[in-house]
């Protein structure tokens, strides 16, 4: 009897075995477990584990063809630990299973000096998220609200003595917090198994295993299930650009450079000292594309945020020395093809998911369909908007008039892709300080600046993303070893930032004018008032209209005239300077009636009082 059939072998050779996770790895059946592994250069291979006393002679696997090995171990059951013993000439090593569905803590067994043995895992789970799965929106979200709360599970909330919450323990409080704020999605920093906790999950060893640190695969499923039952989508960071160099993992797996580049110039990533996948190998294509689909399939993940896409697209990315492609160019043709095929397979098999690229260059068509020559992602992180906006708001207000272009320039390309506007973990680590400490001025001005910045994030075209702790203005730079600063929610200024973030996110979810990220959904009223550091614009979708007026100085501006999109009576929907947000309370009393005075090229206008470092969001209540 064979576990791998002829179809498996042919698809593996062609690099199109996109559901290879159903055959490779350890699969428990009645009476025992089937094992299958890719190791073309091994001379001999056996499975060792708790079921055979870690005896390399007990269960040798048989070579099925030049690529794959398989074998059945009677009595091996879910929960038991195992590794592969591989020999290539004089080289002998014990390796964790690349397709392991679970891994145990390091060095749990006395024999296991390298740690992280694989576990035979039962992935069955009683899902209760049918309603969510039926109504979730992937491509449909382009015309709807998407606001993402980015979370590092290990440092969101500790339960004492620096101990992180488990997958199950974090589920309800995380859902409560996200629901209160009004985010539509949670995005988790990578949960795939990673030996080095300080990598935040970005140096992966076990691509198919949720990290053991917070529980079992079923525990992680329970977290996803809970969030779905509460109407919250779950996005997952996915890392196909590079992998951990730990010797028990993928590196030099069968005595050869199997997963990584054979070319030593391209093999190591210069920024992270990790190994880079060789995307030209069919086995790597099977492994990575299957892995993306695996998380969407077995864990009901609603989308993948693909990390470090720029480093995959360019062979010379961050390199002094590099090997050109077959045409002599810098483009990584094989990586580009892998990204396209991954996105095509994700949307063809799971139509209502999101595929999101963290891509920081001007590569064209990242979020365009592959049939139009694009990479096929649904969204791209707008790193330019993030950089330019922070460049502007972190300057002392007295100097902002000389850098007004930093605020306005992102609108030049705002519609060139389907964008997500990220204030992510990358902006609050490595000496960069928190968003709060980036803001100039005293504590009052820091809070006001932060509220103003968040208002512009909501008003600017693009979906929204905010890293945990930023919702109330965490002061300390994020540290993965410590919980975020929950006590600040009781400090009035930070409570005001929290209340403002909540108000903005709920407005965003309720108002269609803020979902229209097409060119007609945004119109400047005035982007030229650099002298006063004021910007004003209209967000619109059909009959739904909002007006944003942003004052980036601490000066109260009275009788500041704004051309309005239509005559009528307006009201302040939100004012970031309101006392409830710990502002100074300067506001415009209702009703706000337009006057037939031409301004900013419009027939009717309003004379407003602009609060210091304040954002006004106005809505018409009656026609003129």
XYZ file of C-alpha atoms in Angstrom:
624
model
C 0.000 0.000 0.000
C 1.256 3.473 -0.876
C 0.371 6.807 0.698
C 1.590 8.955 -2.211
C -0.053 8.165 -5.540
C 1.016 8.931 -9.095
C -0.868 12.237 -9.090
C 1.066 13.378 -6.016
C 4.373 12.518 -7.689
C 3.572 14.266 -10.959
C 2.228 17.404 -9.325
C 5.225 17.525 -6.996
C 7.672 17.400 -9.896
C 5.858 20.193 -11.729
C 5.604 22.468 -8.673
C 1.807 22.433 -8.743
C 1.018 20.256 -5.710
C -0.828 23.087 -4.007
C -2.519 20.844 -1.442
C 0.665 18.953 -0.579
C -0.109 19.515 3.123
C -2.742 16.798 2.728
C -0.041 14.226 1.974
C 3.322 15.398 3.294
C 4.026 15.527 6.996
C 2.474 13.167 9.550
C -1.119 12.013 8.946
C -2.769 9.835 11.553
C -5.155 7.157 10.270
C -6.691 4.089 11.840
C -3.931 2.007 13.371
C -1.035 4.410 12.963
C 0.439 7.333 11.063
C 1.699 7.903 7.524
C 4.841 9.985 7.151
C 6.018 11.640 3.923
C 8.908 14.021 3.348
C 10.809 15.749 0.547
C 14.486 14.809 0.735
C 15.883 14.025 -2.728
C 19.546 14.012 -1.705
C 19.246 11.736 1.338
C 20.792 8.258 1.117
C 18.703 6.942 3.977
C 15.852 8.336 6.019
C 13.934 7.101 9.045
C 11.381 8.493 11.439
C 12.347 8.548 15.103
C 10.023 9.415 17.938
C 8.409 8.695 21.244
C 6.595 5.752 19.633
C 9.841 3.854 18.888
C 12.212 5.026 21.595
C 13.913 7.383 19.140
C 15.457 4.368 17.447
C 16.682 5.192 13.946
C 16.581 1.537 12.941
C 12.959 0.948 13.909
C 11.100 2.697 11.089
C 13.068 3.473 7.933
C 11.103 5.267 5.217
C 11.163 4.103 1.629
C 12.055 6.231 -1.333
C 9.019 6.641 -3.592
C 10.805 8.434 -6.426
C 13.798 10.731 -6.742
C 12.103 13.389 -4.584
C 9.863 11.902 -1.902
C 9.978 9.344 0.896
C 7.084 7.727 2.763
C 6.344 5.155 5.434
C 3.659 3.911 7.827
C 4.297 3.562 11.548
C 1.829 1.301 13.268
C 0.626 2.628 16.610
C 2.017 6.137 16.181
C -0.779 8.422 17.373
C -1.599 12.127 17.713
C 0.354 13.831 20.467
C 3.526 11.807 20.002
C 6.790 13.549 19.161
C 8.983 12.716 16.185
C 11.831 13.840 13.945
C 13.461 12.612 10.765
C 16.920 11.042 10.869
C 18.573 11.783 7.521
C 21.886 10.552 6.168
C 23.728 11.878 3.140
C 27.124 10.227 2.874
C 28.945 11.055 6.109
C 26.394 13.745 6.948
C 23.757 12.700 9.480
C 21.211 14.939 11.155
C 17.877 14.893 12.984
C 15.377 17.317 11.498
C 11.939 18.598 12.414
C 9.311 17.883 9.795
C 8.918 20.832 7.367
C 5.205 19.980 7.212
C 4.773 19.395 10.961
C 1.348 20.578 12.090
C 2.521 21.090 15.673
C 5.803 21.327 17.565
C 6.693 20.871 21.195
C 8.746 23.235 23.371
C 12.518 23.093 22.869
C 14.503 20.349 24.614
C 11.461 18.735 26.171
C 13.064 15.308 25.754
C 16.492 14.607 27.199
C 17.710 13.129 23.913
C 16.558 16.152 21.944
C 19.396 18.635 22.311
C 18.300 20.589 19.235
C 14.754 21.059 20.490
C 11.432 21.635 18.775
C 10.493 18.078 17.920
C 7.509 17.698 15.618
C 4.209 16.421 16.985
C 1.706 14.174 15.254
C -1.349 16.407 15.319
C -5.064 15.930 14.910
C -6.403 19.074 13.263
C -10.076 18.330 13.758
C -12.134 21.122 15.334
C -15.795 21.901 15.845
C -15.999 25.205 13.990
C -18.956 27.427 14.855
C -18.273 30.361 12.557
C -20.532 29.462 9.625
C -22.323 32.806 9.661
C -19.059 34.706 9.485
C -17.620 32.526 6.720
C -20.731 33.101 4.609
C -20.737 36.878 4.947
C -17.042 37.745 5.125
C -15.821 39.982 2.351
C -12.551 39.752 0.483
C -12.650 41.587 -2.848
C -16.009 42.976 -1.761
C -14.204 44.893 0.982
C -12.779 47.270 -1.633
C -16.017 49.240 -1.388
C -16.478 48.774 2.347
C -14.757 49.575 5.646
C -11.557 47.729 6.588
C -9.833 48.751 9.813
C -7.157 46.462 11.209
C -5.836 46.103 14.766
C -2.299 44.682 14.546
C -1.404 42.393 17.462
C 1.635 40.585 18.788
C 0.007 37.834 20.831
C 2.844 37.462 23.314
C 2.854 41.085 24.472
C -0.761 42.202 24.173
C -1.649 41.363 27.777
C 0.253 39.489 30.473
C -1.372 37.645 33.340
C 1.421 38.203 35.835
C 5.131 37.473 36.115
C 5.543 38.347 32.449
C 3.498 35.340 31.306
C 1.551 35.765 28.086
C -2.066 34.767 27.684
C -2.764 31.535 25.835
C -4.702 31.427 22.570
C -7.875 30.591 24.489
C -7.271 33.094 27.285
C -6.754 36.002 24.923
C -9.789 35.251 22.753
C -12.595 36.956 24.681
C -10.694 40.001 26.023
C -9.196 40.643 22.586
C -12.623 40.348 20.972
C -14.095 42.699 23.602
C -11.384 45.301 22.999
C -11.580 45.154 19.213
C -15.368 45.248 19.257
C -15.422 48.245 21.592
C -13.014 50.192 19.410
C -14.783 49.286 16.181
C -11.999 47.588 14.220
C -13.191 45.179 11.536
C -10.149 42.875 11.622
C -7.306 41.672 13.790
C -3.942 41.095 12.141
C -1.621 38.755 14.031
C 2.132 38.988 13.760
C 3.370 35.572 12.587
C 2.170 32.672 14.703
C 4.026 29.975 12.746
C 6.607 28.249 14.928
C 9.776 30.288 15.499
C 12.560 29.323 17.905
C 13.734 32.902 18.521
C 10.992 34.787 20.329
C 12.767 38.093 19.667
C 12.152 37.683 15.933
C 8.431 38.371 16.664
C 7.668 35.361 14.477
C 9.460 36.590 11.362
C 12.193 33.923 11.513
C 10.079 30.845 10.909
C 11.110 27.252 11.408
C 7.738 25.460 11.390
C 5.623 26.931 8.623
C 2.645 24.634 9.264
C 2.620 24.764 13.082
C 1.119 27.480 15.283
C 3.723 28.298 17.904
C 3.588 26.082 20.987
C 4.041 29.157 23.226
C 0.316 29.884 23.450
C -1.232 26.432 23.092
C -2.178 23.710 20.642
C -3.486 23.952 17.066
C -7.014 23.548 18.426
C -6.375 26.362 20.885
C -5.422 28.648 18.004
C -8.512 27.526 16.103
C -10.572 28.455 19.164
C -9.125 31.982 19.071
C -10.029 32.390 15.397
C -13.449 30.861 16.017
C -14.184 33.296 18.864
C -13.192 36.338 16.832
C -15.317 35.152 13.922
C -18.308 34.600 16.188
C -17.914 38.207 17.314
C -17.872 39.448 13.713
C -14.124 40.135 13.609
C -11.924 39.005 10.720
C -8.512 37.426 11.296
C -5.515 38.258 9.118
C -2.197 36.496 9.514
C 1.339 37.637 8.791
C 2.953 35.174 6.369
C 6.710 35.059 5.760
C 7.757 33.456 2.435
C 10.760 35.751 1.922
C 13.232 34.005 4.228
C 13.478 31.345 6.958
C 15.298 30.648 10.218
C 18.805 29.220 10.144
C 18.321 26.938 13.161
C 20.035 23.623 12.323
C 17.015 21.441 13.149
C 14.888 23.222 10.543
C 14.867 23.757 6.788
C 18.485 24.786 6.391
C 20.683 22.200 4.589
C 17.768 19.852 5.144
C 18.890 16.659 3.425
C 22.588 17.404 3.283
C 22.086 19.834 0.434
C 20.830 23.362 -0.114
C 17.313 22.053 -0.607
C 15.027 24.938 0.368
C 17.606 27.720 0.082
C 19.568 29.005 -2.899
C 22.422 26.873 -4.157
C 24.087 30.158 -5.125
C 26.030 31.353 -2.030
C 25.743 34.985 -3.166
C 21.932 34.842 -2.941
C 21.536 32.315 -0.137
C 21.641 34.578 2.914
C 19.493 37.641 3.487
C 21.835 40.526 4.373
C 19.387 42.349 6.637
C 18.243 39.465 8.816
C 21.023 36.878 8.381
C 18.352 34.360 7.513
C 18.221 32.001 4.540
C 16.346 32.857 1.354
C 14.055 30.398 -0.428
C 15.032 29.376 -3.953
C 11.682 29.965 -5.661
C 12.839 28.245 -8.833
C 12.666 24.804 -7.223
C 9.363 22.933 -7.669
C 9.572 21.581 -4.123
C 9.830 25.110 -2.709
C 6.878 26.203 -4.835
C 4.825 23.284 -3.502
C 5.875 24.004 0.070
C 5.121 27.739 0.093
C 1.957 27.905 -1.996
C 0.521 24.959 -0.073
C 1.425 26.696 3.177
C -0.508 29.834 2.280
C -3.552 27.740 1.376
C -3.154 25.605 4.502
C -3.756 28.547 6.845
C -6.748 29.695 4.820
C -8.116 26.147 4.814
C -7.501 24.528 8.202
C -7.558 27.689 10.306
C -10.268 29.718 8.507
C -7.862 32.644 8.216
C -9.476 35.555 6.360
C -6.350 36.785 4.652
C -2.578 36.863 4.607
C -0.372 39.905 4.934
C 2.712 38.850 3.005
C 5.854 40.134 4.679
C 8.867 41.713 2.961
C 7.532 41.463 -0.589
C 10.058 44.027 -1.834
C 12.912 41.763 -0.758
C 11.400 39.011 -2.908
C 10.882 41.137 -6.010
C 14.441 42.400 -6.390
C 17.538 40.211 -6.511
C 19.676 43.170 -5.452
C 17.457 44.132 -2.492
C 19.748 45.453 0.254
C 22.737 43.707 -1.368
C 26.146 44.946 -2.427
C 26.721 41.745 -4.384
C 23.989 39.827 -6.211
C 23.409 37.454 -9.081
C 21.279 38.756 -11.986
C 18.356 36.848 -13.443
C 18.686 34.900 -16.696
C 18.176 38.111 -18.681
C 20.751 40.056 -16.699
C 18.142 42.037 -14.743
C 17.527 42.681 -11.056
C 13.986 41.293 -10.953
C 13.547 37.975 -9.171
C 11.457 36.307 -11.865
C 10.843 33.104 -9.899
C 9.671 34.963 -6.788
C 7.355 37.116 -8.885
C 5.835 34.000 -10.415
C 5.406 32.399 -6.990
C 3.591 35.454 -5.628
C 1.262 35.513 -8.626
C 0.463 31.804 -8.353
C -0.082 32.075 -4.596
C -2.600 34.881 -5.059
C -4.335 33.117 -7.945
C -4.711 29.925 -5.932
C -5.864 31.762 -2.797
C -8.650 33.614 -4.607
C -9.684 30.655 -6.756
C -10.037 28.337 -3.757
C -11.141 30.805 -1.072
C -12.808 33.625 -2.957
C -13.589 35.898 -0.014
C -10.110 36.286 1.447
C -7.674 39.189 1.413
C -4.106 38.973 0.150
C -2.096 41.982 1.315
C 1.446 42.939 0.338
C 3.909 44.721 2.573
C 5.718 46.271 -0.360
C 7.714 49.486 -0.020
C 8.833 50.291 -3.573
C 7.179 51.690 -6.690
C 6.700 48.258 -8.286
C 3.655 48.716 -10.544
C 0.454 46.742 -10.210
C 1.001 45.102 -6.839
C -2.762 45.096 -6.236
C -3.719 44.595 -9.877
C -5.014 41.210 -11.095
C -2.480 38.872 -12.652
C -4.503 38.836 -15.880
C -3.778 42.568 -16.117
C -0.079 42.058 -15.501
C -0.218 42.676 -11.762
C 0.985 40.602 -8.824
C -2.590 39.737 -7.889
C -2.748 41.082 -4.328
C -5.956 42.697 -3.122
C -4.182 45.414 -1.104
C -0.751 46.956 -0.713
C 0.580 48.681 2.378
C 1.077 52.388 1.630
C 4.545 52.826 3.110
C 5.002 56.152 1.317
C 1.924 57.629 3.033
C 3.142 56.378 6.401
C 6.630 57.801 5.915
C 5.562 61.192 4.566
C 2.797 61.650 7.130
C 5.117 60.888 10.028
C 7.781 63.150 8.518
C 5.243 65.967 8.659
C 3.466 65.445 11.986
C 6.652 64.763 13.951
C 8.020 68.221 13.109
C 7.473 71.133 15.453
C 4.353 72.973 14.252
C 6.361 76.133 13.638
C 8.297 74.314 10.921
C 5.387 72.472 9.290
C 4.655 75.325 6.892
C 7.940 74.536 5.137
C 7.087 70.834 4.745
C 3.441 71.032 3.692
C 4.191 68.876 0.662
C 4.902 65.918 2.940
C 1.268 66.056 4.016
C -0.270 66.547 0.579
C 2.015 64.599 -1.792
C 0.607 61.110 -0.961
C -2.618 62.126 -2.706
C -0.715 62.225 -6.006
C -0.524 58.416 -6.006
C -3.300 57.543 -3.548
C -5.332 55.764 -6.225
C -2.515 53.967 -8.038
C -3.054 50.854 -5.891
C -5.617 49.549 -3.419
C -3.897 50.719 -0.275
C -3.795 50.020 3.443
C -2.522 52.941 5.551
C -0.284 51.372 8.206
C 0.882 52.677 11.540
C 2.387 49.286 12.320
C 4.783 47.684 14.784
C 7.721 48.667 12.562
C 7.162 52.341 13.424
C 7.415 51.854 17.205
C 10.574 49.729 17.690
C 14.362 49.852 17.337
C 14.786 53.279 18.878
C 12.058 54.940 16.822
C 9.915 55.598 19.875
C 6.162 55.231 20.154
C 3.737 57.260 18.071
C 3.089 59.318 21.199
C 6.745 60.215 21.754
C 7.193 61.030 18.057
C 4.749 63.900 18.501
C 6.263 67.304 19.339
C 5.407 69.530 22.276
C 4.286 68.930 25.828
C 1.946 66.110 26.826
C -1.173 68.091 25.885
C 0.230 68.826 22.427
C 1.418 65.243 21.965
C -2.107 63.982 22.627
C -3.646 66.624 20.343
C -1.155 65.877 17.566
C -1.892 62.170 17.819
C -5.654 62.724 17.650
C -5.143 64.986 14.634
C -2.938 62.401 12.903
C -5.509 59.662 13.416
C -8.220 61.911 11.985
C -6.164 62.310 8.810
C -5.612 58.555 8.628
C -9.393 58.060 8.676
C -9.950 60.867 6.171
C -7.254 59.809 3.697
C -8.154 57.234 0.994
C -7.126 53.708 1.942
C -7.960 51.068 4.502
C -6.645 51.552 8.052
C -4.171 49.710 10.299
C -3.028 50.561 13.817
C -0.644 48.627 16.048
C -1.729 47.664 19.555
C -1.130 50.286 22.218
C -1.355 53.118 19.715
C -5.110 53.301 20.226
C -4.532 55.122 23.545
C -1.096 56.581 22.878
C 1.337 54.159 24.472
C 4.346 56.125 25.709
C 7.000 53.420 25.846
C 8.462 51.977 22.690
C 7.000 48.521 22.045
C 8.963 45.739 23.754
C 7.981 42.164 22.911
C 8.975 41.042 26.413
C 6.462 43.315 28.131
C 2.732 43.829 27.974
C 1.535 47.061 26.402
C 0.789 49.877 28.872
C -2.813 49.189 29.805
C -2.613 51.450 32.867
C -2.469 54.488 30.575
C -6.138 54.062 29.752
C -6.824 55.490 33.200
C -4.720 58.599 32.537
C -7.034 61.377 31.249
C -4.975 62.418 28.222
C -4.563 58.831 27.080
C -8.191 58.036 27.844
C -9.018 60.957 25.539
C -6.922 59.462 22.731
C -8.664 56.118 23.252
C -12.111 57.742 23.134
C -11.120 59.637 19.966
C -9.790 56.503 18.254
C -13.014 54.732 19.114
C -15.142 57.608 17.794
C -13.183 57.734 14.531
C -13.382 53.987 13.931
C -17.114 53.894 14.565
C -17.632 56.855 12.243
C -15.552 55.059 9.639
C -17.687 51.930 9.854
C -20.923 53.897 9.708
C -20.187 56.392 6.942
C -19.990 55.241 3.280
C -18.166 58.442 2.291
C -15.078 57.048 4.045
C -15.154 53.727 2.187
C -14.970 55.175 -1.306
C -11.266 54.957 -2.085
C -11.750 55.532 -5.805
C -10.588 58.877 -7.302
C -14.031 60.435 -7.013
C -14.180 59.740 -3.294
C -11.642 62.407 -2.319
C -11.502 66.070 -3.349
C -9.254 68.762 -1.969
C -10.900 71.933 -0.761
C -7.534 73.551 -0.118
C -4.149 71.847 -0.061
C -2.125 75.036 -0.532
C -2.455 76.763 2.836
C 1.070 75.958 3.937
C 1.420 79.274 5.763
C -1.286 78.324 8.249
C -0.576 74.565 8.063
C -4.249 73.869 7.387
C -5.576 71.226 5.016
C -9.199 70.674 4.033
C -10.897 68.094 1.843
C -14.154 66.334 1.030
C -14.876 62.627 1.277
C -17.873 61.535 -0.761
C -19.836 58.500 -1.902
C -23.083 59.232 -3.702
C -25.147 61.469 -1.460
C -22.921 60.790 1.538
C -20.451 63.629 2.180
C -18.029 64.543 4.959
C -15.750 67.581 5.154
C -12.387 67.385 6.965
C -10.621 70.528 8.184
C -7.246 69.929 9.852
C -5.279 72.579 11.735
C -1.700 71.427 12.269
C -0.671 74.350 14.482
C -1.483 75.108 18.142
C -2.995 78.441 17.046
C -6.765 78.935 17.307
C -7.923 80.288 13.947
C -11.148 82.288 13.988
C -13.217 83.223 10.928
C -11.278 80.748 8.834
C -13.250 80.531 5.611
C -13.720 77.186 3.845
C -15.380 76.647 0.491
C -18.070 74.011 0.969
C -19.201 71.288 -1.450
C -22.828 72.445 -1.292
C -24.985 75.106 0.293
C -26.837 74.250 3.467
C -26.575 73.720 7.194
C -23.661 71.751 8.612
C -22.762 70.315 11.992
C -19.634 69.086 13.666
C -19.814 65.306 13.529
C -16.509 65.030 15.387
C -14.127 67.576 16.886
C -10.796 66.266 18.185
C -10.535 69.249 20.560
C -13.731 68.362 22.419
C -13.363 68.062 26.177
C -14.485 64.441 26.067
C -11.223 63.737 24.211
C -9.274 65.854 26.715
C -9.115 68.774 24.333
C -9.553 72.461 25.126
C -13.213 72.501 24.146
C -13.075 74.975 21.280
C -15.888 74.232 18.873
C -18.322 75.699 16.352
C -21.817 76.103 17.711
C -24.655 74.753 15.600
C -26.158 75.590 13.232
C -23.403 76.225 10.714
C -25.089 77.897 7.760
C -23.197 78.450 4.543
C -23.018 81.893 2.981
C -23.158 82.630 -0.760
C -19.538 83.792 -0.661
C -17.244 82.256 -3.248
C -14.129 80.660 -1.817
C -11.745 77.909 -2.881
C -13.489 77.859 -6.251
C -16.857 77.045 -4.671
C -20.054 79.058 -4.635
C -20.766 78.749 -0.920
C -18.540 78.821 2.134
C -18.400 78.688 5.912
C -16.457 80.811 8.395
C -15.136 78.406 11.037
C -13.187 78.489 14.247
C -10.372 75.971 13.979
C -9.288 74.469 17.299
C -5.566 74.198 18.085
C -3.935 71.070 16.679
C -7.488 70.072 15.916
C -9.535 68.154 13.395
C -13.086 69.081 12.439
C -15.280 66.594 10.603
C -18.434 68.235 9.253
C -21.628 66.877 7.727
C -24.482 68.666 5.988
C -27.795 68.284 7.806
C -30.019 70.477 5.621
C -29.848 71.609 2.031
C -29.415 75.298 1.306
